[in-house]
Amino acid sequence: MKVILQADVKKVGAKGEVVEVSDGYGRNYLLPRKLAVEANEANLNTAKVRAENKARKLQKEADESKLLGAQLEKISVKIPVRLGKDGKLFGSVGGADVSKALKDAHALNVDKRKITIQGEVTGTGVYEAIIKLHPEVTTKIKIEVVAG
């Protein structure tokens, strides 16, 4: 029996795949639990359209990430920090600080979890941060830590 999976099923396949399963497994387990639908002509066409839409959406996201990455490469951000004796930082500089600086200075929304700073920020100076915008797109920006 051919079915189109509506959800990921262990050892069978992923959502949207057309798979061949035994008749009993399909009728008694997959279909009643709405984990799959029968692979008839109408359902196959619907699955094909959904797959095309998903591929188009993923391509659009990748293209937008590439454009944002090109914008970010040209940008540098200044992050003001409090300094103690001997020029040491109070606290730390992390992805949240970089994300806030990008939003304030350039009106760009970048998730703080996608930002990693190269090396350890120990004082004032210029550092480099890597931003992972998409699984295929990463970019680097310059961060200037200044006393403030």
Tab-separated table of C-alpha atoms in Angstrom:
chain	number	residue	atom	x	y	z
A	1	MET	CA	0.000	0.000	0.000
A	2	LYS	CA	1.346	3.435	-0.937
A	3	VAL	CA	0.792	6.258	1.523
A	4	ILE	CA	1.802	9.897	1.879
A	5	LEU	CA	3.141	10.598	5.350
A	6	GLN	CA	1.565	13.531	7.202
A	7	ALA	CA	4.139	13.434	10.030
A	8	ASP	CA	7.596	11.990	10.618
A	9	VAL	CA	7.306	8.274	11.432
A	10	LYS	CA	10.314	6.428	12.870
A	11	LYS	CA	11.823	3.812	10.552
A	12	VAL	CA	9.283	4.677	7.822
A	13	GLY	CA	9.992	8.191	6.536
A	14	ALA	CA	9.643	11.929	6.894
A	15	LYS	CA	6.629	14.169	6.489
A	16	GLY	CA	5.538	14.545	2.868
A	17	GLU	CA	7.259	11.389	1.568
A	18	VAL	CA	5.429	8.789	-0.487
A	19	VAL	CA	6.303	5.369	0.940
A	20	GLU	CA	5.272	1.770	0.444
A	21	VAL	CA	4.047	0.057	3.628
A	22	SER	CA	2.266	-3.216	4.315
A	23	ASP	CA	-1.523	-3.086	4.010
A	24	GLY	CA	-2.138	-3.932	7.674
A	25	TYR	CA	0.326	-1.334	8.978
A	26	GLY	CA	-1.181	1.336	6.764
A	27	ARG	CA	-4.846	0.562	7.485
A	28	ASN	CA	-4.549	-0.303	11.175
A	29	TYR	CA	-1.887	2.152	12.380
A	30	LEU	CA	-0.997	4.991	10.011
A	31	LEU	CA	-4.408	5.928	8.603
A	32	PRO	CA	-6.465	5.857	11.865
A	33	ARG	CA	-3.856	7.979	13.673
A	34	LYS	CA	-3.769	10.424	10.747
A	35	LEU	CA	-0.034	9.862	10.332
A	36	ALA	CA	-0.597	9.182	6.629
A	37	VAL	CA	-3.153	9.453	3.832
A	38	GLU	CA	-3.689	7.042	0.995
A	39	ALA	CA	-1.629	7.846	-2.094
A	40	ASN	CA	-4.389	8.367	-4.647
A	41	GLU	CA	-4.250	10.783	-7.592
A	42	ALA	CA	-5.668	13.814	-5.738
A	43	ASN	CA	-3.482	13.339	-2.657
A	44	LEU	CA	-0.363	12.871	-4.802
A	45	ASN	CA	-1.050	16.159	-6.610
A	46	THR	CA	-1.583	17.936	-3.289
A	47	ALA	CA	1.681	16.517	-1.916
A	48	LYS	CA	3.531	17.595	-5.048
A	49	VAL	CA	2.229	21.172	-4.750
A	50	ARG	CA	3.173	21.297	-1.052
A	51	ALA	CA	6.682	20.062	-1.822
A	52	GLU	CA	7.110	22.714	-4.520
A	53	ASN	CA	5.867	25.449	-2.171
A	54	LYS	CA	8.229	24.295	0.571
A	55	ALA	CA	11.193	24.271	-1.826
A	56	ARG	CA	10.283	27.747	-3.073
A	57	LYS	CA	10.006	29.052	0.503
A	58	LEU	CA	13.395	27.577	1.473
A	59	GLN	CA	15.012	29.130	-1.606
A	60	LYS	CA	13.472	32.516	-0.780
A	61	GLU	CA	14.805	32.328	2.799
A	62	ALA	CA	18.288	31.456	1.506
A	63	ASP	CA	18.225	34.390	-0.928
A	64	GLU	CA	17.093	36.823	1.785
A	65	SER	CA	19.847	35.541	4.075
A	66	LYS	CA	22.464	36.118	1.376
A	67	LEU	CA	21.285	39.711	0.909
A	68	LEU	CA	21.320	40.351	4.655
A	69	GLY	CA	24.779	38.762	4.864
A	70	ALA	CA	26.087	41.099	2.177
A	71	GLN	CA	24.706	44.076	4.125
A	72	LEU	CA	26.190	42.894	7.402
A	73	GLU	CA	29.707	42.410	5.989
A	74	LYS	CA	29.944	46.162	5.403
A	75	ILE	CA	28.833	47.026	8.922
A	76	SER	CA	30.776	47.514	12.123
A	77	VAL	CA	29.177	48.134	15.507
A	78	LYS	CA	30.338	50.027	18.566
A	79	ILE	CA	29.461	48.531	21.927
A	80	PRO	CA	29.976	50.806	24.952
A	81	VAL	CA	31.003	48.951	28.139
A	82	ARG	CA	31.866	49.883	31.692
A	83	LEU	CA	35.499	49.491	32.611
A	84	GLY	CA	37.013	48.919	36.019
A	85	LYS	CA	40.519	49.424	37.273
A	86	ASP	CA	43.294	48.538	34.859
A	87	GLY	CA	40.887	48.714	31.902
A	88	LYS	CA	39.106	45.440	32.713
A	89	LEU	CA	35.498	44.871	31.739
A	90	PHE	CA	32.607	44.764	34.161
A	91	GLY	CA	30.554	41.802	32.932
A	92	SER	CA	30.913	40.509	29.417
A	93	VAL	CA	30.038	41.203	25.813
A	94	GLY	CA	27.890	38.578	24.127
A	95	GLY	CA	25.488	37.927	21.312
A	96	ALA	CA	22.674	39.865	22.993
A	97	ASP	CA	24.837	43.002	23.140
A	98	VAL	CA	25.773	42.688	19.469
A	99	SER	CA	22.151	42.070	18.483
A	100	LYS	CA	20.986	45.148	20.420
A	101	ALA	CA	23.732	47.291	18.865
A	102	LEU	CA	22.760	46.140	15.356
A	103	LYS	CA	19.124	46.948	16.042
A	104	ASP	CA	19.849	50.373	17.538
A	105	ALA	CA	22.447	51.552	15.028
A	106	HIS	CA	21.311	49.926	11.772
A	107	ALA	CA	17.699	48.757	12.364
A	108	LEU	CA	18.656	45.132	11.595
A	109	ASN	CA	17.038	42.334	13.590
A	110	VAL	CA	19.446	39.441	14.136
A	111	ASP	CA	18.726	36.710	16.667
A	112	LYS	CA	21.239	36.779	19.535
A	113	ARG	CA	21.576	32.974	19.437
A	114	LYS	CA	22.969	33.156	15.903
A	115	ILE	CA	25.864	35.417	16.926
A	116	THR	CA	29.177	34.082	18.232
A	117	ILE	CA	32.134	36.279	19.055
A	118	GLN	CA	35.565	35.032	17.995
A	119	GLY	CA	37.890	34.806	20.972
A	120	GLU	CA	37.279	36.262	24.396
A	121	VAL	CA	36.404	39.914	24.855
A	122	THR	CA	38.788	41.032	27.584
A	123	GLY	CA	38.874	44.790	27.127
A	124	THR	CA	38.416	47.570	24.648
A	125	GLY	CA	39.405	46.929	21.058
A	126	VAL	CA	38.172	45.477	17.787
A	127	TYR	CA	36.785	41.949	17.709
A	128	GLU	CA	35.117	39.802	15.100
A	129	ALA	CA	31.709	38.133	15.372
A	130	ILE	CA	30.322	35.377	13.178
A	131	ILE	CA	26.609	35.467	12.408
A	132	LYS	CA	24.931	32.316	11.123
A	133	LEU	CA	21.932	33.626	9.195
A	134	HIS	CA	20.970	30.381	7.463
A	135	PRO	CA	22.419	26.860	7.345
A	136	GLU	CA	24.191	27.861	4.115
A	137	VAL	CA	24.955	31.519	4.929
A	138	THR	CA	27.398	32.853	7.521
A	139	THR	CA	28.914	36.305	7.669
A	140	LYS	CA	31.431	38.211	9.780
A	141	ILE	CA	31.131	41.672	11.298
A	142	LYS	CA	33.547	43.886	13.192
A	143	ILE	CA	32.726	44.783	16.780
A	144	GLU	CA	34.420	47.739	18.423
A	145	VAL	CA	34.280	47.610	22.198
A	146	VAL	CA	34.672	51.117	23.618
A	147	ALA	CA	34.626	52.591	27.104
A	148	GLY	CA	31.276	54.116	27.831
